[in-house]
XYZ file of C-alpha atoms in Angstrom:
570
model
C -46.727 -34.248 -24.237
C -45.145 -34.388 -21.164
C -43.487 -31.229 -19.169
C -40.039 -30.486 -19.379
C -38.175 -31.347 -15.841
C -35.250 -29.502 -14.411
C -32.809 -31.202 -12.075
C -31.932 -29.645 -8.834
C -28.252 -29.082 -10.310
C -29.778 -27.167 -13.373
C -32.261 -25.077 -10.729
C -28.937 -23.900 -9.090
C -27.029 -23.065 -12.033
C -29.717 -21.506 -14.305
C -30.496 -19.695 -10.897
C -26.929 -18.151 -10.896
C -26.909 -17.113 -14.529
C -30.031 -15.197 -14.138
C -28.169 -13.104 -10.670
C -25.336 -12.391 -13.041
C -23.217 -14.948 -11.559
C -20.232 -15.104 -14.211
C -17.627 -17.036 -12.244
C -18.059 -20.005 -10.090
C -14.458 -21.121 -8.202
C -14.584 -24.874 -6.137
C -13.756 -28.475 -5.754
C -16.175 -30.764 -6.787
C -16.909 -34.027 -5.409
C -20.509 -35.557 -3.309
C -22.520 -34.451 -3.656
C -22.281 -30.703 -5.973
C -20.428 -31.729 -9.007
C -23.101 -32.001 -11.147
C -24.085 -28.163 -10.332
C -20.217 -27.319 -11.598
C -20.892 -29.457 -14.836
C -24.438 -27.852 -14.923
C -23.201 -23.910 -14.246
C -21.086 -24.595 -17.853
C -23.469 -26.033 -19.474
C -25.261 -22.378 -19.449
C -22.059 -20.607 -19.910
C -21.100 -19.627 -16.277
C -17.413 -20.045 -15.873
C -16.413 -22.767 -13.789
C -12.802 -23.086 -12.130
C -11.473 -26.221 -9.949
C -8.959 -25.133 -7.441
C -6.792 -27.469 -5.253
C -7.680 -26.270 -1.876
C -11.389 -24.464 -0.831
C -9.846 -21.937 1.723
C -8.056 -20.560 -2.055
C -11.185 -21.453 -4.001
C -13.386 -18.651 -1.045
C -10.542 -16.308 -1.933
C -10.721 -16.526 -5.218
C -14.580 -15.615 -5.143
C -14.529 -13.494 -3.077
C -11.986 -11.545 -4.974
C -14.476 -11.489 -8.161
C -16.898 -9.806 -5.857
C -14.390 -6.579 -5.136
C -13.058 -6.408 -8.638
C -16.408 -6.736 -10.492
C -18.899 -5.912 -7.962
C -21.032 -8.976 -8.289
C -20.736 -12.030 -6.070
C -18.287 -15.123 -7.269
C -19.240 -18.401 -6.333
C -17.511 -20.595 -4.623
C -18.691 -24.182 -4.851
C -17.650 -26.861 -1.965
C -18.938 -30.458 -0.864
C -20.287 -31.319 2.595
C -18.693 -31.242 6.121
C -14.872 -30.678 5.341
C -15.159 -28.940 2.022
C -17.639 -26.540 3.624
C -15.760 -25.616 6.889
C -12.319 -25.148 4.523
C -14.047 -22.551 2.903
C -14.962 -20.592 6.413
C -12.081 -18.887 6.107
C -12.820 -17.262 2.944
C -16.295 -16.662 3.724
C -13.931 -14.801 7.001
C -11.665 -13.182 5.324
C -14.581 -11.589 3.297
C -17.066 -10.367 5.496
C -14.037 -8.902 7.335
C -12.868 -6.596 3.337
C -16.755 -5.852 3.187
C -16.352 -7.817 -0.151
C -19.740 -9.872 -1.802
C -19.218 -13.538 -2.252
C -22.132 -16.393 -2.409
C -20.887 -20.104 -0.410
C -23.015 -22.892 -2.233
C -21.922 -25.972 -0.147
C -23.389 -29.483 -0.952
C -24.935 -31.252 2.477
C -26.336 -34.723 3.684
C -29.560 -36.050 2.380
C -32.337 -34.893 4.348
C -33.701 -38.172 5.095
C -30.116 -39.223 6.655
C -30.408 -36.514 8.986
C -28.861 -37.161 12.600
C -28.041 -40.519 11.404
C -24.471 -40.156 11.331
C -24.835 -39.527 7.093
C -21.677 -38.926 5.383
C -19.942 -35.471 6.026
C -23.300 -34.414 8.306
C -22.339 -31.495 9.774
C -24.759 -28.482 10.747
C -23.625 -26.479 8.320
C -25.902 -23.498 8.239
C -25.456 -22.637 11.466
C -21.732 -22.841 11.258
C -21.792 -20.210 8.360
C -23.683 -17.900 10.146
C -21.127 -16.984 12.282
C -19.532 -16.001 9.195
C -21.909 -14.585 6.815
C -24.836 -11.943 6.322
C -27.160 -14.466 5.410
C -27.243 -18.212 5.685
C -30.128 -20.162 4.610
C -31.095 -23.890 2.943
C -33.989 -23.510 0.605
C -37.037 -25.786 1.878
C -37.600 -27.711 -1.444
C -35.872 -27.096 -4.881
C -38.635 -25.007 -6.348
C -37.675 -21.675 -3.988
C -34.168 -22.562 -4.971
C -33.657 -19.613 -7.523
C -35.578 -16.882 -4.033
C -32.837 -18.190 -1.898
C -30.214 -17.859 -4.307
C -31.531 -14.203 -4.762
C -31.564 -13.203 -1.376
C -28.000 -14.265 -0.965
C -27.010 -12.281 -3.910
C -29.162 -9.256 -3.049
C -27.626 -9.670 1.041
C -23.916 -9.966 -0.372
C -24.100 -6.538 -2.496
C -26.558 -4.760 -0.478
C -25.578 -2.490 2.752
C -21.938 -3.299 3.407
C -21.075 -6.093 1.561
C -20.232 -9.453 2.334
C -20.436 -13.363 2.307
C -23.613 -15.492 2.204
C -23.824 -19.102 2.293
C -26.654 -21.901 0.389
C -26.959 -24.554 1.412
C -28.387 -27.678 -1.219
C -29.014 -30.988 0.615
C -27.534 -33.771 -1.362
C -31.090 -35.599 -2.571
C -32.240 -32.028 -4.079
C -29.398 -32.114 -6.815
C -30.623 -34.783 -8.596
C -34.184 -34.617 -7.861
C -36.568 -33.659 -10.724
C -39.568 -31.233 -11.035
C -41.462 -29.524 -13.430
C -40.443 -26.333 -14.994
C -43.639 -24.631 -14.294
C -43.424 -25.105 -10.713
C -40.116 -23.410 -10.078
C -40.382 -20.144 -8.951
C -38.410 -17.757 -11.108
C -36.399 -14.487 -9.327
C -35.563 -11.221 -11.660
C -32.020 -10.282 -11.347
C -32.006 -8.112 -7.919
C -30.867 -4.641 -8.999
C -27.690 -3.048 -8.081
C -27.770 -1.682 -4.770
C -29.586 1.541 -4.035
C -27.860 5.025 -3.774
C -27.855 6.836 -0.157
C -26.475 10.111 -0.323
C -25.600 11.608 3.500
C -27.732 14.427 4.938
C -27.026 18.295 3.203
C -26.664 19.046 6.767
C -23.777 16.846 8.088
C -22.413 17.898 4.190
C -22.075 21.685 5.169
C -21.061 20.489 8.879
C -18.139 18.363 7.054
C -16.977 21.293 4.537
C -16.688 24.045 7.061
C -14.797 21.769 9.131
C -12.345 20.612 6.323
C -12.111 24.752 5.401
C -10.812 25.305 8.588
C -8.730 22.655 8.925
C -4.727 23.848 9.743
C -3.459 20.343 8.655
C -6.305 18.075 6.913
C -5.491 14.852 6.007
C -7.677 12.748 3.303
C -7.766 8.695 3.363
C -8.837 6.545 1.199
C -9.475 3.149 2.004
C -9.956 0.113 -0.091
C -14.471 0.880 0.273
C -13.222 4.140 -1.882
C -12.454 1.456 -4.459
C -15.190 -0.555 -4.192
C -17.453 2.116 -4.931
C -15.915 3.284 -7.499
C -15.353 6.384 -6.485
C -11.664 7.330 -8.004
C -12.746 10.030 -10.426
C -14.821 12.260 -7.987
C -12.112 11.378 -5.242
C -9.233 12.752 -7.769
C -11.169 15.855 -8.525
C -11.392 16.217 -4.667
C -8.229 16.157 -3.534
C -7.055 18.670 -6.807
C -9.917 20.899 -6.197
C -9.161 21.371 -2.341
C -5.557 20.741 -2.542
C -5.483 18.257 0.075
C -2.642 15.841 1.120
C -3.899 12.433 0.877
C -2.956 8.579 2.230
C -4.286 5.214 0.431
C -4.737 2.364 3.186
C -2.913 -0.889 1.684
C -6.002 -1.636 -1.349
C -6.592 2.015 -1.611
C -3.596 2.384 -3.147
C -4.577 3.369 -6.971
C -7.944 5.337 -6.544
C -5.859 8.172 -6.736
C -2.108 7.227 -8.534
C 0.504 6.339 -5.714
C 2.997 9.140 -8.069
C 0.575 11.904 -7.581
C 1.806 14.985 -5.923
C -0.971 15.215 -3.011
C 0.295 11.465 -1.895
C 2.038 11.368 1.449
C 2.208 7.442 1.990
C 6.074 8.049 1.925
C 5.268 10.162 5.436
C 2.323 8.231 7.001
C 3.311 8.461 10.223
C 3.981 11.873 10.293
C 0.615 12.590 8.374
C -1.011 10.780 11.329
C 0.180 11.632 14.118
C 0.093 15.640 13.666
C -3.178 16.084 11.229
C -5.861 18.095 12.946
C -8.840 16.901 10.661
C -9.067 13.465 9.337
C -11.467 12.652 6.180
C -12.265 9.161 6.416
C -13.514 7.900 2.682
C -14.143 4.359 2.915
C -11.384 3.210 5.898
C -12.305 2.279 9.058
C -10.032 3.133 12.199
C -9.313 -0.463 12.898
C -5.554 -1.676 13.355
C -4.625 -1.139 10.184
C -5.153 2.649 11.340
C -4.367 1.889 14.799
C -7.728 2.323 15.887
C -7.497 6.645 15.370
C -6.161 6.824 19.600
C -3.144 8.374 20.505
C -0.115 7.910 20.461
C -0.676 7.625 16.382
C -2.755 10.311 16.373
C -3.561 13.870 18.027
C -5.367 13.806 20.683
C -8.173 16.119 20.083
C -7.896 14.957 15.976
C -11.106 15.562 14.430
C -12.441 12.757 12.523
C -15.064 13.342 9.440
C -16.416 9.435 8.939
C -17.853 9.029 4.804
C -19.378 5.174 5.301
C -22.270 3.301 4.030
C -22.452 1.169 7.031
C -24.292 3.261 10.093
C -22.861 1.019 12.454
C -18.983 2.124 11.540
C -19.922 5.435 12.201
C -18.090 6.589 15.336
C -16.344 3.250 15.809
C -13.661 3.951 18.051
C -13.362 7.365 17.828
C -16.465 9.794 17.932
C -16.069 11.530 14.533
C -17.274 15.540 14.253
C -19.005 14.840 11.149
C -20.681 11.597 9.901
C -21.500 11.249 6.196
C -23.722 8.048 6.302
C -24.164 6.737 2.297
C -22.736 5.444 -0.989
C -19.212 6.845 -0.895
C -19.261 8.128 -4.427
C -22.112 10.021 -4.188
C -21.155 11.962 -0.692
C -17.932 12.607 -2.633
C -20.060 14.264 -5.528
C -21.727 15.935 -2.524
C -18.495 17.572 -1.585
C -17.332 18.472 -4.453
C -20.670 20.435 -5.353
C -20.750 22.106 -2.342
C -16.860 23.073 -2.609
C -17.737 24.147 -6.273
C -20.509 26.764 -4.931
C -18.071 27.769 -2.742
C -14.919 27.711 -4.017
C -11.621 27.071 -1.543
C -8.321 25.474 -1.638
C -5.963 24.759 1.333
C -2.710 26.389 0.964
C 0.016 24.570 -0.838
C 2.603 26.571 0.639
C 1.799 25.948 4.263
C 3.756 24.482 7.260
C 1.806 21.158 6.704
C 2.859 20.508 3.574
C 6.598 21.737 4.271
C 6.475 19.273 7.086
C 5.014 16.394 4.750
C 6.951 16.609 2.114
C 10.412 17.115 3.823
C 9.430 13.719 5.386
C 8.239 12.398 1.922
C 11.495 12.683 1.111
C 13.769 11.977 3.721
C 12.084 8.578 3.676
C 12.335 7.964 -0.108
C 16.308 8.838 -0.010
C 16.233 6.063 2.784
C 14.300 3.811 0.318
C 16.692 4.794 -2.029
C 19.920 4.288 -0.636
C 18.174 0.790 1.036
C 17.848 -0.413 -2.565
C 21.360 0.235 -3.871
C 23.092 -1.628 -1.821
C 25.488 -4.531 -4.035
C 26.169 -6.551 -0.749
C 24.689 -9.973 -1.567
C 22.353 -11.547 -0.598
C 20.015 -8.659 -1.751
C 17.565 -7.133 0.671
C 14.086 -6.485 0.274
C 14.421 -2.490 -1.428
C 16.846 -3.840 -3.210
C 14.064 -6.591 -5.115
C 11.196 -4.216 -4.909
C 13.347 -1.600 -6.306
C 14.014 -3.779 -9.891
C 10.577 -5.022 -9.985
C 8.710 -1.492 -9.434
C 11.179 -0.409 -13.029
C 9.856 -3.128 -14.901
C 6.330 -3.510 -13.503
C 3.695 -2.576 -16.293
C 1.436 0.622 -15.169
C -1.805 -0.909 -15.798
C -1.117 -4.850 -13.855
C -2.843 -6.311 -10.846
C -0.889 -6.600 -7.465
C -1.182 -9.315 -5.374
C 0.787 -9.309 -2.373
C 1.129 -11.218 0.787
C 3.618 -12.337 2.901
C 4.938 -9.994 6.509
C 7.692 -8.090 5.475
C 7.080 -9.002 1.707
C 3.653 -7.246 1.375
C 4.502 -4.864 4.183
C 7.694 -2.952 2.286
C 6.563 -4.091 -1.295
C 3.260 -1.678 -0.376
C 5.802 1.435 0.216
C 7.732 0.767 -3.114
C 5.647 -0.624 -5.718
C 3.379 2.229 -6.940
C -0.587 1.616 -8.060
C -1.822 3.806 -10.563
C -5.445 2.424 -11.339
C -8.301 1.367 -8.949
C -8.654 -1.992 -7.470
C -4.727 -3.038 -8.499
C -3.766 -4.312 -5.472
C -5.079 -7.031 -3.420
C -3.361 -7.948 -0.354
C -3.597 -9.823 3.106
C -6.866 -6.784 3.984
C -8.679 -6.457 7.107
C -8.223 -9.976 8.705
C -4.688 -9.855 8.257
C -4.733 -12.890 5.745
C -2.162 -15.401 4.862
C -3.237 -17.880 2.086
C -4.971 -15.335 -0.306
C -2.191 -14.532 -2.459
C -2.666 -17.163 -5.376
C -6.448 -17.416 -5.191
C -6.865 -13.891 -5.679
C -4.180 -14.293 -7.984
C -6.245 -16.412 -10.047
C -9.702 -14.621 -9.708
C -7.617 -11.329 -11.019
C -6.094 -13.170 -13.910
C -9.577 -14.311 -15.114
C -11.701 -11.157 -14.471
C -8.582 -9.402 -16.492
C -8.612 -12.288 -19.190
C -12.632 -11.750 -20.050
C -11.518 -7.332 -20.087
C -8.505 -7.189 -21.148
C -6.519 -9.962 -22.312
C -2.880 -7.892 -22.609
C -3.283 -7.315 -18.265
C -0.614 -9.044 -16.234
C -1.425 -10.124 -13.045
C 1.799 -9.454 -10.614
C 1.745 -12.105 -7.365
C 3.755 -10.791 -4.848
C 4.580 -13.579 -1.954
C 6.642 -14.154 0.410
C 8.484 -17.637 1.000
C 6.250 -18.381 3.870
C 2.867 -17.156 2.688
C 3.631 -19.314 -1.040
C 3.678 -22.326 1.125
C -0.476 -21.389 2.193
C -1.564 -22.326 -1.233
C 1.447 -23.037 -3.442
C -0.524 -26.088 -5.550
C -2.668 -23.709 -7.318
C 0.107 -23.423 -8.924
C -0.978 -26.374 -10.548
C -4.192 -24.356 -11.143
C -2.170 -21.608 -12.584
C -0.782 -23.576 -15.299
C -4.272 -25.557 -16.285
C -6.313 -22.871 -17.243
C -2.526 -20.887 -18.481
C -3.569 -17.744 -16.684
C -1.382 -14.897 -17.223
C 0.223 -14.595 -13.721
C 4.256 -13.908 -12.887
C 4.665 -14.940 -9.185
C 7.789 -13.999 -7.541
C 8.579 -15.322 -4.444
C 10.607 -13.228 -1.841
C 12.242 -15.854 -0.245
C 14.022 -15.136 3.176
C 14.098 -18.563 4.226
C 11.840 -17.570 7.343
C 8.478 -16.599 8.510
C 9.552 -12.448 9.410
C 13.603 -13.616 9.141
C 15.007 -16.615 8.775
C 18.666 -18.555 8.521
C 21.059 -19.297 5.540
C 22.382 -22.713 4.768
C 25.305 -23.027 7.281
C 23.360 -21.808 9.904
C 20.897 -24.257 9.518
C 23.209 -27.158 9.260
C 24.596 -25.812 12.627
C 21.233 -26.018 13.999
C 21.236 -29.878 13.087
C 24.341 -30.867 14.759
C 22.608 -29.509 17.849
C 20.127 -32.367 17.590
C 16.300 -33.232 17.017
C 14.741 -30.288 14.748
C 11.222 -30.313 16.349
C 12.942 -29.007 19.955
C 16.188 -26.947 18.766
C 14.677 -25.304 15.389
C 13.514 -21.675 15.487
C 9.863 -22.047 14.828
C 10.543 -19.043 12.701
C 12.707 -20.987 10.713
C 11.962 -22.869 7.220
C 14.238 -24.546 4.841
C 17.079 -22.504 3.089
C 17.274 -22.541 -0.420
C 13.996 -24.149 -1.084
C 13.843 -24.226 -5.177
C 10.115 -23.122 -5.378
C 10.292 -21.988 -8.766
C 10.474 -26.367 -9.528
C 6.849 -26.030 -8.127
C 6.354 -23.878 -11.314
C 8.282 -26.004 -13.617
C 6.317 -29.237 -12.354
C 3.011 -28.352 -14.026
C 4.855 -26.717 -17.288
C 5.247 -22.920 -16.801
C 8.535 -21.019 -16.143
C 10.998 -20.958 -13.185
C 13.358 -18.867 -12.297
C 15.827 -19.187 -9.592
C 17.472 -15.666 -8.653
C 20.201 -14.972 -6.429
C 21.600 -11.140 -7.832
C 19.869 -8.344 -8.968
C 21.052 -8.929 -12.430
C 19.687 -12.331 -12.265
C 16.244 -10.440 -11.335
C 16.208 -8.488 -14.327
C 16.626 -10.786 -16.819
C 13.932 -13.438 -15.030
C 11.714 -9.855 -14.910
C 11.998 -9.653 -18.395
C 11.382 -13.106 -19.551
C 8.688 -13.301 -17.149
C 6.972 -10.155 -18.190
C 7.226 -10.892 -21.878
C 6.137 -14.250 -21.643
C 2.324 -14.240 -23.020
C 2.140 -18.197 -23.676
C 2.770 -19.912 -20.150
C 2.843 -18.398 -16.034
C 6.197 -17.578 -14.932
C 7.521 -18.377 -10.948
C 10.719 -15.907 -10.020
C 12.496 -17.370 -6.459
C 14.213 -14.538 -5.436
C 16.660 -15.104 -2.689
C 17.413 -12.267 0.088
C 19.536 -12.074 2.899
C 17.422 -14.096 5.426
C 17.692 -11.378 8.324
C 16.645 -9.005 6.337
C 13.886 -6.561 7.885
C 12.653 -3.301 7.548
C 15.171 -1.655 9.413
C 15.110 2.387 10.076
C 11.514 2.490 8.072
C 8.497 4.141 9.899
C 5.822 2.744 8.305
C 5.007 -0.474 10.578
C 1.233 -1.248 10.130
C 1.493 -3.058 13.455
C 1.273 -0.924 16.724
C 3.846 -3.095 17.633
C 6.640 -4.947 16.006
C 6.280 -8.642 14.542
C 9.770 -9.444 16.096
């Protein structure tokens, strides 16, 4: 009897299933798409996108919420260098995602084959680990090793790359060289030393300052992070996708006076951020001077990145936590809640949430940015995903719509990202579908940032994933004009020379784009308008729901101090 044979495709995908690999996001085409139709065939889920840039996303999103890598599956040349952004974009969160990118036959090599392109050394300019496998047998090593190199140390992307004659090529089951499932990645816990260094510091801190960055949630690390701040009683700020470790309504939260809590804190704990713009870098004028930064990372190299921290806590950021917390347990202390410090945060707190406040009930039409965030935050559930991108859009929508649970909120990150909103989007909805099938998935864009990926709309409505995008739509990129401005600008003559190049087109219906593949649109111009569309689109369980909310296009976020940017967009 002769032995069973395994296709290259089958190698890859049976490969995948035994990493763990549940989700698998691409576009298939020469030569990989009989690994997509071979990854379902042993029950890995397999999801076409429209664009690979989204597709990266996507994957790379299922590696932050989950913890294991996605997949994202591209052909040669093209396909593979759309995805570089993604594979970008995540090495710059510190989030695990595996690149499997289809390539020319070997034996076409530097004969000008179809889509050539060197495409492992391209990727490794982007990724911890780039690699092809030398035959199809050490396919399921390689595969390994990227999965083990995405999880392991600070996370990030890896690329695989299958030559084009190994996906159909043959060979015997008994010469394939089977991997275990690499284990999750080890446990460092920082030195006892730099542990009692760090505590005596924070005891004698006059105004501490805990942050928690989006790393907090990757580890996992919201329960002992909640005890700590209760336990010591210290004021805490979430960095954009830390928002939710510990709730946004929780008493200790001073994101409503980040500025202030910056620039006059005397000790810094540092759980999972890194002082990179989005923390303007931890220099003055944002911060004190002489601040004194205590640095919790798992990556060695962070440590003392810009500013030379007092205490570094090298290891898994959960267990340092539990560190802390034991030693504060043996020796019990609390800051104050009744000092200066907090006086001085939470009269800012509040001066800055009456702002908010009297921003959002304003009845002048068009509405204004509080205005929308202010009807959506009443009616968003407590428990949905937030994805939000767009300048202004994500920018204010971050002050106003509260988080209450861990990895909620995925936004532009690190790199600054436009494009990500619907592929992440998408990875949410489906992580959430396989969990918890009642979870809405809130997309957050604005009018500029929708236009990055806007046809997965299209792959939205296919697989009916239970997303509600509203669109803040301002006409502009930052600000733009309303109709009889624009129409103005036309009498002045040729577009391409006399248009604003911050300018797009007023009143674009982009809620059709939803109605064109068979979900819900909505087309909102008051805030009662909102609500209703809010409510239909919340409630609806059997279709995805677009809301096109239209503002005042020069709306900004005017007499706010909580710019992410050391300097202004405009």
């Amino acid at each position: 009897m002769a032995e069973e044979r395994l296709s290259g495709a089958k190698v890859v995908a049976l490969a995948l299933k035994a990493q763990k690999v549940e989700y698998v996001f691409g576009i298939v085409g020469i030569p990989v798409t009989e690994i997509a139709i071979a990854a379902q065939e042993v029950g890995i889920k397999y999801l076409g996108m429209r664009n690979e840039q989204a597709a990266c996303y996507a994957a790379s999103a299922v590696g932050y919420l989950t913890g294991r890598p996605g997949v994202c599956l591209v052909v040669s040349g093209p396909g593979l260098i759309h995805a570089l952004g993604g594979m970008a974009n995540a090495n710059m969160n510190c989030w695990p995602v595996i690149v499997i990118g289809g390539s020319s036959d070997r034996n076409q090599e530097t004969m000008g084959a179809f889509q050539e392109f060197p495409q492992v050394e391209a990727c490794r300019l982007y990724s911890k680990f780039s690699a092809r496998p030398s035959s199809v047998e050490v396919i399921p090593s390689v595969i390994e090793k990227a999965v083990r190199n995405s999880i392991y140390g600070r996370p990030g992307a890896c690329y695989v790359d299958i030559p084009g004659d190994f996906v159909n090529h043959y060979v015997a089951v008994s010469s394939i060289k089977y991997v275990e499932c690499c284990l999750p990645p080890p446990i460092s816990m920082a030195d006892a030393s730099a542990i009692s260094e760090a505590a005596t510091i924070i005891r004698n801190a006059k105004r501490p300052l805990l942050i928690i960055g989006k790393g907090a949630a990757y580890a996992c690390a919201e329960e002992n992070i909640r005890k700590f701040v209760e336990q010591c009683g210290l004021p805490f700020l979430p960095t954009p996708m830390g928002k939710g470790v510990v709730p946004d309504n929780h008493p200790n939260c001073v994101a409503a006076a980040r500025s202030r809590a910056l620039q006059h804190a005397d000790v810094i704990i540092l759980l999972g951020a890194r002082l990179n713009w989005i923390l303007h870098f931890g220099l003055p004028p944002r911060y004190q001077p002489d601040v004194k930064i205590i640095q919790v990372d798992i990556c060695a190299e962070e440590l003392g990145n810009n500013v030379r921290p007092v205490a570094a806590l090298l290891g898994d950021l959960n267990a340092v936590t539990e560190q802390l917390l034991d030693y504060f347990e043996k020796r019990p202390w609390k800051y104050p809640p009744n000092t200066e410090w907090w006086k001085t945060l939470k009269e800012k707190k509040k001066s800055n949430e009456e702002l908010s406040k009297k921003l959002a009930s304003q009845v002048s039409l068009p509405m204004n940015y509080y205005t929308v965030f202010h009807h959506i935050q009443q009616q968003l559930p407590k428990d949905c995903i937030i994805v939000s991108e767009g300048a202004n859009t994500m920018d204010i929508g971050r002050t106003v719509l509260q988080n209450c649970l861990p990895r909620h909120r995925l936004d532009a990150g690190t790199f600054g990202t436009m494009g990500v909103g619907l592929g992440f989007a998408i990875a949410a909805a489906v992580v959430t579908r396989d969990r918890n099938p009642e979870q809405k998935v809130i997309c957050v864009e604005g009018d500029s940032a929708f236009g990055f990926s806007g046809m997965e709309v299209e792959t939205i409505c296919r697989y009916n994933l239970p997303i509600l995008i509203i669109v803040v739509n301002n006409n502009g990129i930052y600000q733009g004009f309303d109709a009889n401005t624009w129409k103005e600008i036309l009498k002045l003559g040729d577009t391409t020379i006399v248009a604003p190049p911050v300018s797009l087109l007023p009143n674009s219906h982009y809620e059709q784009v939803m109605t064109a593949f068979g979900g819900k649109g909505y087309f909102v111009q008051t805030p009662q308008e909102l609500q209703n569309a809010l409510r239909a689109g919340l409630k609806e369980k059997t279709m995805p729901s677009l809301i096109n909310v239209m503002i005042e296009p020069q709306a900004s976020r005017k007499e706010q101090d909580f710019h992410w940017l050391t300097r202004s967009n405009m």
